[in-house]
mmCIF file of C-alpha atoms in Angstrom:
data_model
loop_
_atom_site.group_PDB
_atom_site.id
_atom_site.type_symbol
_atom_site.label_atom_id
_atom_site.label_comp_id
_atom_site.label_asym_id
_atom_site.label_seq_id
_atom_site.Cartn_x
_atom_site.Cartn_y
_atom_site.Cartn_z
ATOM 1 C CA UNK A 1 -14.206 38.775 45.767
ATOM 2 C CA UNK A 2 -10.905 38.754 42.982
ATOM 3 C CA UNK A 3 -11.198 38.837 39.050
ATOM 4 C CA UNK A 4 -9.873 35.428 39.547
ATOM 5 C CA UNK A 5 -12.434 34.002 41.461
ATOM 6 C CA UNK A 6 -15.465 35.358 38.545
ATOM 7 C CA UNK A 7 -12.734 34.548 35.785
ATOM 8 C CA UNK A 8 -12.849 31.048 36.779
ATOM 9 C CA UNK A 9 -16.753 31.015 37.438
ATOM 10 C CA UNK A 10 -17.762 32.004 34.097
ATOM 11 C CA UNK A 11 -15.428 29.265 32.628
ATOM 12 C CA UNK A 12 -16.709 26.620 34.483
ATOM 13 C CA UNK A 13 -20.312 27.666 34.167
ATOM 14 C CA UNK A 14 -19.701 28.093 29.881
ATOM 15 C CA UNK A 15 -17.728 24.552 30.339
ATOM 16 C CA UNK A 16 -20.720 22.347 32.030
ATOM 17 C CA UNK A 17 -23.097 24.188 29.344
ATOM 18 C CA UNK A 18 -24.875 26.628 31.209
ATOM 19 C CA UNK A 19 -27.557 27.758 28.682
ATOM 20 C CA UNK A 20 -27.341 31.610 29.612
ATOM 21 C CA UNK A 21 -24.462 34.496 29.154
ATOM 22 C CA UNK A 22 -22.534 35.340 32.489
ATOM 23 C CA UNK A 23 -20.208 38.008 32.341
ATOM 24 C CA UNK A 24 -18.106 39.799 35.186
ATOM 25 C CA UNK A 25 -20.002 42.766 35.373
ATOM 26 C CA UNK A 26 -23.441 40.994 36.420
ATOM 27 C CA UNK A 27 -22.144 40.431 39.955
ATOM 28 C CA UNK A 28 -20.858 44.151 40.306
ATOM 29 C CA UNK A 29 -23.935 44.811 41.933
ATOM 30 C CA UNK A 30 -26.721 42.523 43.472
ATOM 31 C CA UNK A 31 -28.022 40.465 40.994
ATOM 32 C CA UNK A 32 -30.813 37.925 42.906
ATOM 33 C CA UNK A 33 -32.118 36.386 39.709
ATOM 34 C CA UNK A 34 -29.295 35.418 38.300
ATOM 35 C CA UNK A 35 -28.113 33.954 41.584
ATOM 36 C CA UNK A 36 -31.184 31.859 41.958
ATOM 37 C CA UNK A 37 -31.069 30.778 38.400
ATOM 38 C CA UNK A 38 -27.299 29.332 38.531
ATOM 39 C CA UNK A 39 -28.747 27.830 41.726
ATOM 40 C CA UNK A 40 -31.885 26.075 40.740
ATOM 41 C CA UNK A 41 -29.627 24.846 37.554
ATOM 42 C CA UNK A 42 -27.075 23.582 39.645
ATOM 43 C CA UNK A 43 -29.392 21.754 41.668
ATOM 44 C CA UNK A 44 -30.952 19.963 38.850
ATOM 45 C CA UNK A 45 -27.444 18.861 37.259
ATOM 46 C CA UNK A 46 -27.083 17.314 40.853
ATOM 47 C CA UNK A 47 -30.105 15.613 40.959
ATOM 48 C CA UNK A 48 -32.654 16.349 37.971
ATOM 49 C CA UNK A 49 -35.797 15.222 40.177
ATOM 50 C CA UNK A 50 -34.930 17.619 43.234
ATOM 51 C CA UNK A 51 -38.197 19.751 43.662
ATOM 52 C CA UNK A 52 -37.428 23.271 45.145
ATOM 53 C CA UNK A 53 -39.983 26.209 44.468
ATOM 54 C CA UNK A 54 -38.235 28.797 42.066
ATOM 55 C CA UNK A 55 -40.283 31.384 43.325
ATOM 56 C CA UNK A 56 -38.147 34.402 44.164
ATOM 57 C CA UNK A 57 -40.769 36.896 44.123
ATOM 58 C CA UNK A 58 -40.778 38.195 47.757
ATOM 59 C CA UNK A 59 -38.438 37.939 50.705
ATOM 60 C CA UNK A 60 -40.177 35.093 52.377
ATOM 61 C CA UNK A 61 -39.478 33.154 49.249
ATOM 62 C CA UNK A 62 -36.095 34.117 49.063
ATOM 63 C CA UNK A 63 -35.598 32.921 52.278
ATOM 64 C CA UNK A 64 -36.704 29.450 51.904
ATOM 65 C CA UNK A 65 -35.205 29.157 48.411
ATOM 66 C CA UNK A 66 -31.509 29.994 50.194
ATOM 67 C CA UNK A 67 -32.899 27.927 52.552
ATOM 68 C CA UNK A 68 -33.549 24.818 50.422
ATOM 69 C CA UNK A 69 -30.555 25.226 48.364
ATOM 70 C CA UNK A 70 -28.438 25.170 51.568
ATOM 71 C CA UNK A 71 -29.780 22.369 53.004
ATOM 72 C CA UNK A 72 -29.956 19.919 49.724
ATOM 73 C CA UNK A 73 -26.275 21.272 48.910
ATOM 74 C CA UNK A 74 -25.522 19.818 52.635
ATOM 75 C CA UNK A 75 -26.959 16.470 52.938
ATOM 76 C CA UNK A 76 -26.917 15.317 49.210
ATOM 77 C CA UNK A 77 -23.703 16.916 47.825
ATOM 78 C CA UNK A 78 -21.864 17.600 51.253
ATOM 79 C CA UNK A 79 -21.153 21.336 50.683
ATOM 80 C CA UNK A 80 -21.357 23.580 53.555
ATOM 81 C CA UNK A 81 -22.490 26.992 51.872
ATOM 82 C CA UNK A 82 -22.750 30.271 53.465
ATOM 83 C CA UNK A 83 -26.498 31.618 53.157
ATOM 84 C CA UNK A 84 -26.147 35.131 54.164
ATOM 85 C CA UNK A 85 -23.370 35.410 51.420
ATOM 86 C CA UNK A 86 -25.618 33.705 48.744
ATOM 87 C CA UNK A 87 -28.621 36.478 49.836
ATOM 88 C CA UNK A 88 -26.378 39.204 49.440
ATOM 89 C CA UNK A 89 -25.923 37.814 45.568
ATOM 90 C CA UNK A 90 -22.845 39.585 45.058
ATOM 91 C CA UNK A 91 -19.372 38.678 44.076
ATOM 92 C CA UNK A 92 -18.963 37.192 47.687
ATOM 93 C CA UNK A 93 -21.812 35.144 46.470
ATOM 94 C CA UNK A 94 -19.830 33.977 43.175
ATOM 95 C CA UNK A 95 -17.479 32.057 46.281
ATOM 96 C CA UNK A 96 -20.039 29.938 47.760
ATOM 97 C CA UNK A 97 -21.080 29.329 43.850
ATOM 98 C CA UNK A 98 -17.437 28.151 42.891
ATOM 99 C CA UNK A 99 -17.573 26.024 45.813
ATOM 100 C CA UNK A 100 -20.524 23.515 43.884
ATOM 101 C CA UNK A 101 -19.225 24.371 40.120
ATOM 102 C CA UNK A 102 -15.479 23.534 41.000
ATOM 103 C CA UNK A 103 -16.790 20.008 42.230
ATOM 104 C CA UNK A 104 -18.969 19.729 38.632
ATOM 105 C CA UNK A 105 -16.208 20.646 36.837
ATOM 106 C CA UNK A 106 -13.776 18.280 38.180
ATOM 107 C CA UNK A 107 -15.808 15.388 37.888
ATOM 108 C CA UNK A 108 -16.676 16.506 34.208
ATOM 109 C CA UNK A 109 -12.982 16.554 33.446
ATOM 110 C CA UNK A 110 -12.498 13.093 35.030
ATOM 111 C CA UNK A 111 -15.201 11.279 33.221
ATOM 112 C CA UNK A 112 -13.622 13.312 30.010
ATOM 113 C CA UNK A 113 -10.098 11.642 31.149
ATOM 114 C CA UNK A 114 -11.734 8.265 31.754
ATOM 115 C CA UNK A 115 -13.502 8.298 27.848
ATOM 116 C CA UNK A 116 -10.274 9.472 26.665
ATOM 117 C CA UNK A 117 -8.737 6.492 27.983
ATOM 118 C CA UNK A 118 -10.916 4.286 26.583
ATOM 119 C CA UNK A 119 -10.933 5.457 23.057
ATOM 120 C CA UNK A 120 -7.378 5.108 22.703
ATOM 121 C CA UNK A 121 -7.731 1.515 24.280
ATOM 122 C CA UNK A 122 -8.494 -1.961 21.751
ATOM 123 C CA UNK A 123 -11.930 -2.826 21.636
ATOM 124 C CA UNK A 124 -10.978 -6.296 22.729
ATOM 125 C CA UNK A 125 -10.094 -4.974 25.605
ATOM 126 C CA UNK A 126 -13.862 -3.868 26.862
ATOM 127 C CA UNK A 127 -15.178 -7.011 26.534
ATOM 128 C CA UNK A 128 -14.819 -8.876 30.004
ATOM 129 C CA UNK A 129 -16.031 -11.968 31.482
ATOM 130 C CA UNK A 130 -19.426 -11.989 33.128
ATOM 131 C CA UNK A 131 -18.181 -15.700 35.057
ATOM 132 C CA UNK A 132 -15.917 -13.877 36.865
ATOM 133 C CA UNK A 133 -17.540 -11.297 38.479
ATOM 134 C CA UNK A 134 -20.330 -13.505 39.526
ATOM 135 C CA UNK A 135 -18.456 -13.896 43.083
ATOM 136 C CA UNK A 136 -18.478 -9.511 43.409
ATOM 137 C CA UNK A 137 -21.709 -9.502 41.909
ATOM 138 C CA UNK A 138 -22.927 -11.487 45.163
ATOM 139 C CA UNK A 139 -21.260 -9.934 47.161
ATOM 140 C CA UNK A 140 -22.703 -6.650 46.160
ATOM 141 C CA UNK A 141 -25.812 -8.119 46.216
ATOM 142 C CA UNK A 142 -25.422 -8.778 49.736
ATOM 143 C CA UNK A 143 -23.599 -5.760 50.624
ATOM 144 C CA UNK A 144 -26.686 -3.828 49.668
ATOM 145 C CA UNK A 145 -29.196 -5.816 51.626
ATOM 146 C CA UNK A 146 -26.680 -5.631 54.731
ATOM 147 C CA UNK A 147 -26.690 -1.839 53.952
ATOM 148 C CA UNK A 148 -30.706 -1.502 53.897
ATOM 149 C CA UNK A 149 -30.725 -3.856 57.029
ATOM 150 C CA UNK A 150 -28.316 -1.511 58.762
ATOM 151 C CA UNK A 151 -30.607 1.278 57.821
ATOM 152 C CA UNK A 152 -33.768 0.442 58.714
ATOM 153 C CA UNK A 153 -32.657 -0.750 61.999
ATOM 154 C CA UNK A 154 -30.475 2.807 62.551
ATOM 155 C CA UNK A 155 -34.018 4.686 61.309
ATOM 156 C CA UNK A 156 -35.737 2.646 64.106
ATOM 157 C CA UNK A 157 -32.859 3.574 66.433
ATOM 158 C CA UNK A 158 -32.775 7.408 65.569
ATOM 159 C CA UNK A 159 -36.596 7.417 65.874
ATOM 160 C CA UNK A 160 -36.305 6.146 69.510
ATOM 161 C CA UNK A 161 -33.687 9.155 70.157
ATOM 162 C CA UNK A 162 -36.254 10.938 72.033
ATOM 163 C CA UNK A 163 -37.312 9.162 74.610
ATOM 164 C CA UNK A 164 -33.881 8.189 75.230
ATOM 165 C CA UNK A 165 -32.264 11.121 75.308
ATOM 166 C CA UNK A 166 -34.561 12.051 78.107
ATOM 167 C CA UNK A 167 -33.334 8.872 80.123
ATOM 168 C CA UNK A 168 -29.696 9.220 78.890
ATOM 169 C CA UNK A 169 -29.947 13.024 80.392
ATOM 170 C CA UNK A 170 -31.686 11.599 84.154
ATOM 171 C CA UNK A 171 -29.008 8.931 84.218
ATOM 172 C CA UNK A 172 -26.251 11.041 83.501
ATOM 173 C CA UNK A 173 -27.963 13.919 85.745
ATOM 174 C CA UNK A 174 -28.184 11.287 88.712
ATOM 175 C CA UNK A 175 -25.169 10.995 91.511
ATOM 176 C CA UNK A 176 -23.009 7.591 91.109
ATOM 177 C CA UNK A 177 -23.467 5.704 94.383
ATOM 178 C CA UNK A 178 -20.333 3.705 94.955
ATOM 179 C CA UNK A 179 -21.931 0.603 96.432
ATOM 180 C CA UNK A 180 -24.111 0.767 93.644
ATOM 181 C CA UNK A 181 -20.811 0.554 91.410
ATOM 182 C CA UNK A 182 -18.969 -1.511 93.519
ATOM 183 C CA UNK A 183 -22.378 -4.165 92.705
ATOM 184 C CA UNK A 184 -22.049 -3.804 89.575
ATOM 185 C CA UNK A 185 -18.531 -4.389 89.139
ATOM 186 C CA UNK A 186 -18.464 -7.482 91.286
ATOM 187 C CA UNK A 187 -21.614 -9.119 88.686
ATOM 188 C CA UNK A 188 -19.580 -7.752 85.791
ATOM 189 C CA UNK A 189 -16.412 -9.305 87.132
ATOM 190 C CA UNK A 190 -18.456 -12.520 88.183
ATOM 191 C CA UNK A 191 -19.096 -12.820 84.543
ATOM 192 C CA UNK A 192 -15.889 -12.373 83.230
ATOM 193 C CA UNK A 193 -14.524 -15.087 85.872
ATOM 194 C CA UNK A 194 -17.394 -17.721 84.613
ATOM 195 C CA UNK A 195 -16.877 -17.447 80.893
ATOM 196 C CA UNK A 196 -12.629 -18.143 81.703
ATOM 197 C CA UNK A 197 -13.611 -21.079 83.648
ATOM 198 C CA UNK A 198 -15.654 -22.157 80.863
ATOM 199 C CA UNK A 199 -13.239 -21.596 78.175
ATOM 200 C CA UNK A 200 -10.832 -23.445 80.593
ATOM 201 C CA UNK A 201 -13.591 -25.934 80.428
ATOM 202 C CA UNK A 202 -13.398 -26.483 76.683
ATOM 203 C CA UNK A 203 -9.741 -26.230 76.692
ATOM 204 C CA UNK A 204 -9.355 -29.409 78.768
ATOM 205 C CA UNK A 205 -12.533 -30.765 77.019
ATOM 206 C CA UNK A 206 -10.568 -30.374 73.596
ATOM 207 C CA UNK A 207 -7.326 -31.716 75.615
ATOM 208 C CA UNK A 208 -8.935 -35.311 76.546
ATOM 209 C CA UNK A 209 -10.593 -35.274 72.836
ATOM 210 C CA UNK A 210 -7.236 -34.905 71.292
ATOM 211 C CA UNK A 211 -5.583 -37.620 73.615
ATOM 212 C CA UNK A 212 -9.054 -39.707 72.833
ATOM 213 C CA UNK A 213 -8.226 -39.321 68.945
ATOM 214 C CA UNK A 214 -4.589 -39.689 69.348
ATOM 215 C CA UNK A 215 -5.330 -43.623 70.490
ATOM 216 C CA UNK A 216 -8.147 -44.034 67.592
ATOM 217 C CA UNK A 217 -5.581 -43.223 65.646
ATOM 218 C CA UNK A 218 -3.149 -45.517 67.220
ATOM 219 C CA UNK A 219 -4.929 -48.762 67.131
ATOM 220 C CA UNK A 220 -6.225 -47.752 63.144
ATOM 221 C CA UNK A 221 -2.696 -47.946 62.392
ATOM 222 C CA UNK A 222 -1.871 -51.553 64.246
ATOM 223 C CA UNK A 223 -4.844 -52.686 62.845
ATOM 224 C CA UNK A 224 -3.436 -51.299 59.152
ATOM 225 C CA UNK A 225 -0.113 -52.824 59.824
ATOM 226 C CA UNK A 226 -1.827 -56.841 61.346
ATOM 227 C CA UNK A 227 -3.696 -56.422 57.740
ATOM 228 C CA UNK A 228 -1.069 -55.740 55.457
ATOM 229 C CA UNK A 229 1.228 -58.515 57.041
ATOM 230 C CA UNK A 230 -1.914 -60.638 56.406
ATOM 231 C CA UNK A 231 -2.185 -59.989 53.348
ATOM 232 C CA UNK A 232 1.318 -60.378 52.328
ATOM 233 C CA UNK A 233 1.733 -63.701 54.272
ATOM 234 C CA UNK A 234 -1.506 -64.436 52.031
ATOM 235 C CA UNK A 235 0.344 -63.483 48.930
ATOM 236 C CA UNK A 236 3.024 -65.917 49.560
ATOM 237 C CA UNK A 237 1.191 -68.818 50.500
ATOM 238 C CA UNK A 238 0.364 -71.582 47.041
ATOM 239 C CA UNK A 239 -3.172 -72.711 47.761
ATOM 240 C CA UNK A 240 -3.530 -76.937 47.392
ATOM 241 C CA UNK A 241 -5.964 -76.765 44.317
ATOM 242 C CA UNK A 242 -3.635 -74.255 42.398
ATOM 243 C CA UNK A 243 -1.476 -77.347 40.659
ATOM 244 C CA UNK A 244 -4.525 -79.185 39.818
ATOM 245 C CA UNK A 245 -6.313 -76.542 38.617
ATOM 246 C CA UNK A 246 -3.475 -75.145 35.945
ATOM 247 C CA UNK A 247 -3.408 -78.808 34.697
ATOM 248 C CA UNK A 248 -7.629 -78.390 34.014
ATOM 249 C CA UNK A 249 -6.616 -74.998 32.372
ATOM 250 C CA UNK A 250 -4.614 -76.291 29.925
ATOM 251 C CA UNK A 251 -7.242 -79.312 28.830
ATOM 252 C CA UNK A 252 -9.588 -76.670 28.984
ATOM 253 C CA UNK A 253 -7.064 -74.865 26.514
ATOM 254 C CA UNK A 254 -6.519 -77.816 23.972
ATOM 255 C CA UNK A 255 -10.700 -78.517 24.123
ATOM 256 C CA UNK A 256 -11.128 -75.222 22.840
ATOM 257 C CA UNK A 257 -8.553 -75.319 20.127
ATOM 258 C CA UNK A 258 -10.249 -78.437 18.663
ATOM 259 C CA UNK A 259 -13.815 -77.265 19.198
ATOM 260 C CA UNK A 260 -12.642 -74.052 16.978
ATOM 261 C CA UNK A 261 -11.059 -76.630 14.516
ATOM 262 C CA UNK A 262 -14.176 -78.782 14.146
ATOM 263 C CA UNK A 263 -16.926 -75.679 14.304
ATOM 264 C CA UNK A 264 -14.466 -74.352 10.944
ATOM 265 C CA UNK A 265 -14.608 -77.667 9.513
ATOM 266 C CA UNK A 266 -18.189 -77.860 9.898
ATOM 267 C CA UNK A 267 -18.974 -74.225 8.956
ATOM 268 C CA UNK A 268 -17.207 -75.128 5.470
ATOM 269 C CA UNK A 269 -18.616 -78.281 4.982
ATOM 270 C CA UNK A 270 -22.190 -76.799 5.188
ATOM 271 C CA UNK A 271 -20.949 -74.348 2.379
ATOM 272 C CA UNK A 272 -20.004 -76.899 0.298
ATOM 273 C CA UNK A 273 -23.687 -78.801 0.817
ATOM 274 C CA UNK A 274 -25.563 -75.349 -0.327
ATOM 275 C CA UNK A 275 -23.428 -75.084 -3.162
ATOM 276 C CA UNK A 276 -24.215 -78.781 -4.408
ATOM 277 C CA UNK A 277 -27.882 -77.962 -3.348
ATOM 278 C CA UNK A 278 -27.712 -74.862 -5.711
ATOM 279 C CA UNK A 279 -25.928 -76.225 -8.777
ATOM 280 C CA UNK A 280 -28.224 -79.200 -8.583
ATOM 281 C CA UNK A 281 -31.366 -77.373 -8.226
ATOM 282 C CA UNK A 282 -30.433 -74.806 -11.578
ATOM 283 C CA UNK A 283 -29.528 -78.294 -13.261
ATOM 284 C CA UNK A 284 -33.110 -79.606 -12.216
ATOM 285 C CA UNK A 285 -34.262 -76.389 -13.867
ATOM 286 C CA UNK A 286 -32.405 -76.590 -17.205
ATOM 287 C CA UNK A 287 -33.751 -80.358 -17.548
ATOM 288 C CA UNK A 288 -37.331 -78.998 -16.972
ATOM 289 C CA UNK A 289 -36.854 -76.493 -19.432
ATOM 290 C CA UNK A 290 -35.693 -79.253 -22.164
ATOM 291 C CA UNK A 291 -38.464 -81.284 -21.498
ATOM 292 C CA UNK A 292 -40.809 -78.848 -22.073
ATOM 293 C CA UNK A 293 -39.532 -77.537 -25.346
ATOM 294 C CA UNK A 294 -39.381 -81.000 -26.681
ATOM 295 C CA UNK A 295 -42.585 -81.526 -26.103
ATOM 296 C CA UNK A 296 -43.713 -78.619 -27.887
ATOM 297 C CA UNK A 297 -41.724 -79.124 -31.129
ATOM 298 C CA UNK A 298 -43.290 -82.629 -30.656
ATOM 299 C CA UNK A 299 -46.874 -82.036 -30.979
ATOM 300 C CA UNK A 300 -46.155 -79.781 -33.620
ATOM 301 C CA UNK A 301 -44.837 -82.365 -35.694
ATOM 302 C CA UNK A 302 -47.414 -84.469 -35.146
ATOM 303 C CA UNK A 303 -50.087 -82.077 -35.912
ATOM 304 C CA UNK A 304 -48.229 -81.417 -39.334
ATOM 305 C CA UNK A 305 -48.551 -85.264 -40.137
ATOM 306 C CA UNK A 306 -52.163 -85.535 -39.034
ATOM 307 C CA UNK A 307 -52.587 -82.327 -41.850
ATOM 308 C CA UNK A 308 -50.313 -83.763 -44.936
ATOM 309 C CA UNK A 309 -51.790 -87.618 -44.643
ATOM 310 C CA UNK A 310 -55.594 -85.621 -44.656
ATOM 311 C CA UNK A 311 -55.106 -84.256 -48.024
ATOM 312 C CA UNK A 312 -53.007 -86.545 -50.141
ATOM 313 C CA UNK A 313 -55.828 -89.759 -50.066
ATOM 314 C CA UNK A 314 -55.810 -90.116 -54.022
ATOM 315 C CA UNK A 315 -52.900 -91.362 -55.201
ATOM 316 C CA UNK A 316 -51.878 -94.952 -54.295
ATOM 317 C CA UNK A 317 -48.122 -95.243 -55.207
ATOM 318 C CA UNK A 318 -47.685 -92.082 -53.318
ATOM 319 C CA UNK A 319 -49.581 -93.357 -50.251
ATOM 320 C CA UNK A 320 -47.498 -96.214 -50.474
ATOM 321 C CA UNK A 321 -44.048 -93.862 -50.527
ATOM 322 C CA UNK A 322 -45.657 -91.568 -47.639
ATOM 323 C CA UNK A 323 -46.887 -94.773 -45.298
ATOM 324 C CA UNK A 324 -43.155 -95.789 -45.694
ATOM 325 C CA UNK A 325 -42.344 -92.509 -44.774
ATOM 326 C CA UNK A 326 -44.650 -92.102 -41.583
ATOM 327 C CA UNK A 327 -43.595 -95.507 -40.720
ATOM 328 C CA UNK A 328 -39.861 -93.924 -40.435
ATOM 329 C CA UNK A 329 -41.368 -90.707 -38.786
ATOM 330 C CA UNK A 330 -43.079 -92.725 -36.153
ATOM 331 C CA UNK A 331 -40.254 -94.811 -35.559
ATOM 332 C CA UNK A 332 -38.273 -91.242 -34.858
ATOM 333 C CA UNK A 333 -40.965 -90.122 -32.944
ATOM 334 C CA UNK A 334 -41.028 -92.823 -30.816
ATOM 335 C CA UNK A 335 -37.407 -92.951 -29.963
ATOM 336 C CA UNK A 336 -37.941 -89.333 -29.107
ATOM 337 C CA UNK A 337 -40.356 -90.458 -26.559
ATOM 338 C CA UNK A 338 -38.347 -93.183 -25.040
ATOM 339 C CA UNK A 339 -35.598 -90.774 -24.860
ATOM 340 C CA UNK A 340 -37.872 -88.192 -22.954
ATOM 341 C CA UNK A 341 -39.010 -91.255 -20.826
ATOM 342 C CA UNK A 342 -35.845 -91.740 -19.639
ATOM 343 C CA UNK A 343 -34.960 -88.472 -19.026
ATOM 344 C CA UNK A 344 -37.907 -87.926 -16.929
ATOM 345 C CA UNK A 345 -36.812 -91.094 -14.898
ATOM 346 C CA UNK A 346 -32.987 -89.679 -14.477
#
């Protein structure tokens, strides 16, 4: 035990935020409790759901606690730690104890490192793409069910351990018989010999394929080149229809120019004829309208005769003026009617 070692204890215990006091004097002389507390706490920042008995009461307990500690420290956090040292709970016990708070301590200060570093980094910089990690995230994915795979079938291996040790033991226990070995060499060399002659076999397969392909490939390419000079002697050849045909195209060509001439003409002349129907029509209208209105003012006047010849029957000379008179009104009134007559017949 050194003043360095407990100096550097206490700091690292007060740093990962051990709720309790520890001073150098406490391991000056056996201090149990203390040692099983620090222990049961580390344990639990390891792995919070851990279940180890705190009892400490009697030696038996001790014992397994030490025990338990040990063991977990082993398999979970790979720390060998030295049990009769950690009984004693002394300051050679405060060295096995450094041994698990120097590994908390560092891996505080690293994740303390790693937030540093990405505080003082852009917040832009955080956000990633999910698209590209799609390809690690299966990968993972099937890492992990390779990995349980792997285990269950090296549980079901380590559970048949037993009853093969016990055969691994005889057969190593037994004396080799050299004809026995000589057997088995020969069958193991047999097999050797008849997987060459097959991969010879493939070899030459794959030899007669390639040679095979090679004269595919050949006669594709005459065949490409008979095609192309086909084609081109094709190309070059006039067929006997082509004159007569470019003398149909241009008929064809002057047709069409005069059926676009005559379907214009035609679409203009049928303008014209709805305009004439239209004008006519509102002139049809106006006539109508004329007709009627004379016909009113008409029947008015006549009704205003019919009254004024009523009521002046008593005086002879003027009878006389006024039947001179209607005899000029009627002759007006009957030129009106001609004229309506013949308005009527227009």
């Amino acid at each position: 035990m050194s003043f360095r070692d407990l100096r550097n204890f206490t700091e690292m215990m007060r740093a990962l935020g051990y709720p309790r006091l520890i001073s150098m004097e406490n391991f000056h002389t056996p201090n149990f409790m203390l040692v099983s507390e620090v222990l049961l706490w580390l344990v639990k920042r390891y792995e919070p759901q851990t279940d180890i008995p705190p009892d400490v009461e009697t030696e038996q307990d001790r014992v397994f606690f030490i025990k338990a500690v040990a063991q977990f420290m082993a398999t979970k956090v790979h720390i060998k730690l030295n049990t009769k040292k950690l009984y004693q709970a002394d300051g050679y016990a405060v060295k096995e104890l450094l041994k698990v708070t120097s590994v908390l301590y560092g891996a505080m200060n690293t994740k303390g490192v790693e937030r540093a570093d990405v505080s003082e980094e852009d917040s832009s910089k955080l956000k990633f793409d999910l698209g590209s990690k799609i390809a690690d995230l299966k990968a993972a994915r099937q890492l992990a069910s390779e990995i349980t795979s792997k285990g269950a079938s090296l549980y079901d291996l380590l559970g048949k351990e037993v009853e093969l040790r016990e055969a691994r033991t005889e057969s190593i226990a037994r004396p080799l018989e050299i004809n026995e070995a000589e057997k088995m060499m020969k069958i193991a060399i047999d097999c050797v010999l008849e997987q060459v002659q097959k991969t010879k076999d493939m070899l030459n397969n794959v030899a007669l394929d390639e040679a095979s392909l090679e004269a595919k490939i050949e006669k594709r390419k005459l065949e490409l080149e008979r095609s192309q000079k086909r084609l081109q002697t094709l190309q070059s050849v006039r067929p006997a229809f082509m004159d007569e045909y470019e003398k149909i195209e241009k008929q064809l060509q002057k047709q069409y120019s005069s059926y676009l001439e005559k379907f214009r003409n035609l679409s203009y002349m049928e303008q014209l004829l709805d305009d004439h129907r239209r004008i006519e029509q509102e002139m049809f209208e106006e006539a109508a309208n004329m007709l009627h209105l004379t016909q009113n003012r008409l029947k008015e006047e006549e009704q205003h005769l019919l009254k004024s010849g009523n009521n002046d029957d008593s005086d002879v000379e003027i009878q006389e003026d006024e039947g001179s008179d209607s005899e000029v009104e009627d002759r007006q009134i009957m030129k009106q009617r001609t004229a309506t007559e013949t308005l009527l017949q227009g």
